[in-house]
Tab-separated table of C-alpha atoms in Angstrom:
chain	number	residue	atom	x	y	z
A	1	MET	CA	14.862	47.146	-12.771
A	2	GLN	CA	12.947	49.844	-14.617
A	3	ALA	CA	14.864	53.073	-14.228
A	4	ASN	CA	13.425	56.383	-15.280
A	5	ILE	CA	16.181	58.963	-14.948
A	6	LEU	CA	14.626	62.342	-15.586
A	7	HIS	CA	17.688	64.373	-14.649
A	8	GLN	CA	21.383	63.734	-14.449
A	9	PRO	CA	22.524	63.154	-10.866
A	10	ASN	CA	23.132	66.443	-9.087
A	11	ASN	CA	26.399	65.239	-7.561
A	12	GLU	CA	29.458	64.405	-9.626
A	13	GLY	CA	31.547	63.381	-6.622
A	14	TYR	CA	35.252	62.829	-7.210
A	15	ARG	CA	35.752	62.635	-10.972
A	16	ILE	CA	39.026	61.619	-12.593
A	17	SER	CA	40.956	64.100	-14.691
A	18	SER	CA	40.686	64.354	-18.453
A	19	GLU	CA	44.312	63.164	-18.676
A	20	LEU	CA	43.619	59.918	-16.824
A	21	ARG	CA	40.332	59.381	-18.625
A	22	GLY	CA	42.096	59.923	-21.948
A	23	LEU	CA	44.656	57.263	-21.027
A	24	LEU	CA	41.931	54.792	-20.050
A	25	HIS	CA	40.014	55.357	-23.283
A	26	SER	CA	43.174	54.996	-25.379
A	27	LEU	CA	43.860	51.582	-23.870
A	28	GLY	CA	40.330	50.241	-24.213
A	29	THR	CA	38.327	48.508	-26.898
A	30	GLU	CA	34.550	48.823	-27.256
A	31	ARG	CA	32.177	45.983	-26.417
A	32	LYS	CA	28.380	45.876	-26.571
A	33	ILE	CA	26.457	44.882	-23.433
A	34	GLU	CA	22.913	43.509	-23.362
A	35	LYS	CA	20.224	44.031	-20.743
A	36	ASP	CA	19.868	41.290	-18.084
A	37	THR	CA	23.361	39.908	-18.708
A	38	TYR	CA	26.364	40.124	-16.399
A	39	LEU	CA	29.568	41.946	-17.245
A	40	PHE	CA	31.358	39.925	-14.553
A	41	HIS	CA	30.463	37.805	-11.534
A	42	GLU	CA	31.801	37.892	-8.000
A	43	GLY	CA	34.645	35.379	-7.782
A	44	ASP	CA	35.515	35.428	-11.500
A	45	THR	CA	39.158	35.908	-12.458
A	46	ALA	CA	39.661	39.669	-12.767
A	47	ASP	CA	41.676	40.411	-15.886
A	48	GLU	CA	39.659	43.350	-17.254
A	49	ILE	CA	38.525	46.797	-16.115
A	50	TYR	CA	35.554	48.578	-17.672
A	51	ILE	CA	34.356	52.110	-18.399
A	52	LEU	CA	30.659	52.487	-19.116
A	53	LYS	CA	30.140	54.277	-22.429
A	54	SER	CA	26.343	53.971	-22.524
A	55	GLY	CA	23.636	52.059	-20.687
A	56	LEU	CA	23.136	51.426	-16.971
A	57	ILE	CA	24.817	48.824	-14.743
A	58	GLN	CA	24.080	47.639	-11.207
A	59	ILE	CA	26.966	46.561	-8.958
A	60	ASN	CA	25.991	44.086	-6.259
A	61	LYS	CA	27.363	41.607	-3.728
A	62	LEU	CA	25.964	38.475	-2.135
A	63	THR	CA	25.673	38.610	1.651
A	64	ALA	CA	26.602	35.708	3.920
A	65	ASP	CA	22.975	34.536	3.958
A	66	GLY	CA	22.695	34.599	0.160
A	67	LYS	CA	20.846	37.905	-0.251
A	68	GLU	CA	21.797	40.228	-3.092
A	69	MET	CA	22.889	43.678	-1.900
A	70	ILE	CA	23.118	46.519	-4.417
A	71	LEU	CA	26.095	48.816	-3.834
A	72	ARG	CA	26.196	51.058	-6.908
A	73	ILE	CA	24.258	52.103	-9.974
A	74	CYS	CA	26.793	52.937	-12.671
A	75	ARG	CA	26.158	55.407	-15.470
A	76	LYS	CA	28.134	56.877	-18.356
A	77	GLU	CA	31.899	57.212	-17.709
A	78	ASP	CA	31.819	55.227	-14.452
A	79	ILE	CA	34.629	52.690	-13.972
A	80	MET	CA	33.980	49.083	-12.877
A	81	GLY	CA	36.328	46.340	-11.717
A	82	GLU	CA	38.753	49.013	-10.520
A	83	LEU	CA	39.448	47.409	-7.131
A	84	THR	CA	41.441	44.540	-8.650
A	85	LEU	CA	44.373	46.527	-10.017
A	86	PHE	CA	47.917	45.655	-8.854
A	87	GLY	CA	46.729	42.452	-7.166
A	88	ASP	CA	48.197	38.976	-7.693
A	89	GLN	CA	45.694	36.531	-9.205
A	90	PRO	CA	42.770	38.823	-8.309
A	91	THR	CA	39.103	37.919	-8.524
A	92	TYR	CA	36.165	40.298	-8.807
A	93	LEU	CA	34.827	41.241	-5.385
A	94	LEU	CA	31.422	42.212	-6.786
A	95	SER	CA	29.048	41.365	-9.644
A	96	SER	CA	27.754	43.662	-12.394
A	97	LEU	CA	24.267	43.296	-13.877
A	98	VAL	CA	23.358	45.217	-17.047
A	99	LEU	CA	20.114	47.146	-16.480
A	100	GLU	CA	20.057	48.972	-19.815
A	101	SER	CA	21.850	47.815	-22.967
A	102	GLY	CA	24.785	49.873	-24.174
A	103	GLU	CA	28.556	49.723	-24.605
A	104	VAL	CA	31.648	49.584	-22.428
A	105	PHE	CA	35.334	50.258	-22.945
A	106	VAL	CA	37.256	47.107	-21.974
A	107	ILE	CA	40.808	47.537	-20.673
A	108	LYS	CA	43.091	44.599	-19.993
A	109	LYS	CA	44.319	44.769	-16.406
A	110	HIS	CA	47.978	44.110	-17.217
A	111	VAL	CA	47.967	46.760	-19.961
A	112	LEU	CA	46.642	49.420	-17.585
A	113	GLU	CA	49.108	48.423	-14.869
A	114	GLU	CA	52.031	48.796	-17.285
A	115	ALA	CA	50.792	52.203	-18.462
A	116	LEU	CA	50.313	53.518	-14.908
A	117	MET	CA	53.722	52.278	-13.767
A	118	THR	CA	55.364	54.733	-16.163
A	119	ASN	CA	53.378	57.706	-14.823
A	120	GLY	CA	53.503	58.278	-11.071
A	121	HIS	CA	51.117	61.220	-11.189
A	122	LEU	CA	48.344	59.242	-12.876
A	123	THR	CA	48.989	56.222	-10.659
A	124	PHE	CA	48.471	58.389	-7.572
A	125	GLU	CA	45.269	59.833	-9.032
A	126	TYR	CA	43.929	56.380	-9.879
A	127	LEU	CA	44.647	55.059	-6.387
A	128	LYS	CA	42.990	58.128	-4.876
A	129	TRP	CA	39.898	57.436	-6.961
A	130	VAL	CA	39.860	53.770	-5.861
A	131	ASN	CA	40.215	54.828	-2.223
A	132	ASN	CA	37.209	57.094	-2.652
A	133	HIS	CA	35.131	54.126	-3.790
A	134	MET	CA	36.345	51.989	-0.904
A	135	ARG	CA	35.141	54.690	1.490
A	136	LYS	CA	31.727	54.565	-0.184
A	137	PHE	CA	31.468	50.818	0.278
A	138	GLN	CA	32.624	51.015	3.886
A	139	SER	CA	30.081	53.711	4.735
A	140	LYS	CA	27.236	51.647	3.243
A	141	ILE	CA	28.251	48.514	5.130
A	142	ARG	CA	28.682	50.584	8.307
A	143	ASP	CA	25.126	51.926	8.027
A	144	LEU	CA	23.786	48.399	7.659
A	145	LEU	CA	25.808	46.966	10.561
A	146	LEU	CA	25.231	49.835	13.003
A	147	ASN	CA	21.633	50.731	12.182
A	148	GLY	CA	20.107	47.517	10.841
A	149	LYS	CA	17.684	47.237	7.941
A	150	LYS	CA	15.869	50.458	8.849
A	151	GLY	CA	19.102	52.427	8.950
A	152	ALA	CA	20.179	50.888	5.649
A	153	LEU	CA	16.911	51.999	4.028
A	154	TYR	CA	17.154	55.511	5.437
A	155	SER	CA	20.769	55.922	4.293
A	156	THR	CA	19.813	54.545	0.850
A	157	LEU	CA	17.075	57.173	0.526
A	158	ILE	CA	19.568	59.881	1.501
A	159	ARG	CA	22.105	58.635	-1.052
A	160	LEU	CA	19.472	58.410	-3.777
A	161	ALA	CA	18.431	61.983	-3.015
A	162	ASN	CA	22.053	63.142	-3.233
A	163	SER	CA	22.540	61.383	-6.569
A	164	TYR	CA	19.151	61.714	-8.273
A	165	GLY	CA	17.294	64.335	-6.238
A	166	THR	CA	15.552	67.491	-7.391
A	167	GLN	CA	14.309	70.100	-4.935
A	168	THR	CA	10.566	70.728	-5.253
A	169	GLU	CA	7.997	72.612	-3.188
A	170	SER	CA	7.077	69.372	-1.400
A	171	GLY	CA	10.623	68.209	-0.751
A	172	ILE	CA	13.428	66.373	-2.542
A	173	ARG	CA	12.080	64.273	-5.398
A	174	ILE	CA	14.147	61.184	-6.285
A	175	ASN	CA	14.176	60.974	-10.068
A	176	LEU	CA	14.910	57.267	-10.208
A	177	VAL	CA	11.898	54.981	-10.073
A	178	MET	CA	12.438	51.736	-8.166
A	179	THR	CA	10.210	48.959	-6.955
A	180	ASN	CA	10.218	48.095	-3.254
A	181	GLN	CA	11.985	44.850	-4.182
A	182	GLU	CA	14.813	46.837	-5.759
A	183	LEU	CA	15.053	49.112	-2.717
A	184	ALA	CA	15.200	46.007	-0.537
A	185	LYS	CA	18.319	44.864	-2.380
A	186	PHE	CA	20.108	48.055	-1.337
A	187	CYS	CA	19.405	47.098	2.272
A	188	ALA	CA	19.872	43.317	2.172
A	189	ALA	CA	16.251	43.195	3.374
A	190	THR	CA	13.009	41.590	2.229
A	191	ARG	CA	10.433	43.386	0.108
A	192	GLU	CA	7.853	42.946	2.891
A	193	SER	CA	10.036	44.680	5.482
A	194	VAL	CA	10.724	47.568	3.103
A	195	ASN	CA	6.979	47.834	2.409
A	196	ARG	CA	6.352	48.243	6.151
A	197	MET	CA	9.163	50.759	6.665
A	198	LEU	CA	8.082	52.921	3.717
A	199	ALA	CA	4.463	52.810	4.886
A	200	ASP	CA	5.587	53.970	8.337
A	201	LEU	CA	7.594	56.848	6.808
A	202	ARG	CA	4.567	57.917	4.763
A	203	LYS	CA	2.364	57.769	7.869
A	204	GLN	CA	4.824	60.030	9.718
A	205	GLY	CA	4.966	62.443	6.782
A	206	VAL	CA	8.670	61.844	6.191
A	207	ILE	CA	8.130	60.794	2.563
A	208	GLN	CA	5.417	61.026	-0.074
A	209	MET	CA	4.777	59.008	-3.226
A	210	THR	CA	3.850	60.753	-6.471
A	211	SER	CA	1.380	59.409	-9.025
A	212	SER	CA	4.399	58.502	-11.184
A	213	HIS	CA	5.831	56.365	-8.335
A	214	HIS	CA	8.656	58.742	-7.432
A	215	ILE	CA	9.613	59.099	-3.773
A	216	VAL	CA	9.626	62.646	-2.363
A	217	ILE	CA	11.537	63.125	0.893
A	218	THR	CA	9.700	65.793	2.877
A	219	ASP	CA	11.732	65.510	6.094
A	220	MET	CA	15.388	64.861	5.340
A	221	HIS	CA	16.364	65.918	8.862
A	222	TYR	CA	14.400	62.998	10.337
A	223	LEU	CA	16.197	60.427	8.177
A	224	LYS	CA	19.618	61.840	9.045
A	225	GLN	CA	18.798	62.069	12.739
A	226	GLN	CA	17.651	58.449	12.902
A	227	ILE	CA	20.966	57.119	11.581
A	228	ALA	CA	23.176	59.651	13.399
A	229	CYS	CA	24.286	60.980	10.008
A	230	GLU	CA	27.898	62.176	10.020
A	231	ASN	CA	27.260	64.505	7.056
A	232	CYS	CA	29.830	62.830	4.854
A	233	PRO	CA	30.816	64.777	1.723
A	234	LEU	CA	28.588	64.202	-1.298
A	235	GLU	CA	31.414	62.397	-3.098
A	236	ILE	CA	31.004	59.646	-0.473
A	237	CYS	CA	27.287	59.862	0.292
A	238	ASN	CA	25.862	58.935	-3.095
A	239	ILE	CA	24.592	55.859	-4.882
A	240	ASN	CA	26.967	55.933	-7.906
């Protein structure tokens, strides 16, 4: 995946407090990560939680028919492996592919659990943050189940615009360059089907493509109308 992030995402969503982040950093040790390697695989024993210090990481899951579905693109300060905390003999529910080399803070699961058990306030905040991410996952799966591949693509474009969009005279420009194959992985679809759907949206004037291969959404209302958008808060409707 060749990402070209020209701007920071315009939506921070629900961010953890400096107190909780300070605790997480104090418990972690730094580890380098290399492009095209995996931080963890779905099904691996989950004994570590990670905070991205630098680089870019893709979180994905295999569907029942073996397709890879992208659920998140993680950037600096994002937490990964967070859904396994306080579980007995947990395994990772998702996989994490390194898109850009960098570093992570590695926190042993049992160490974090012990630290949170002595601070009810931070435990509540952490669980609230995890719940927020579960709502994100559920909304993405809901869009795919209720609206099919087309709905999944439309909701992905909306989420990308919320996370990496810049308003221009032509519309909302998504400042993250992706191939159609990469977009297909957000929808558990084939590249050919995404090619056809994007071509149809261009024909209808819903999107445009710039010379630098950025997507510009010129009719956001159409995309939202087609999937019966519930106008979820930006902290839920994003790609991070």
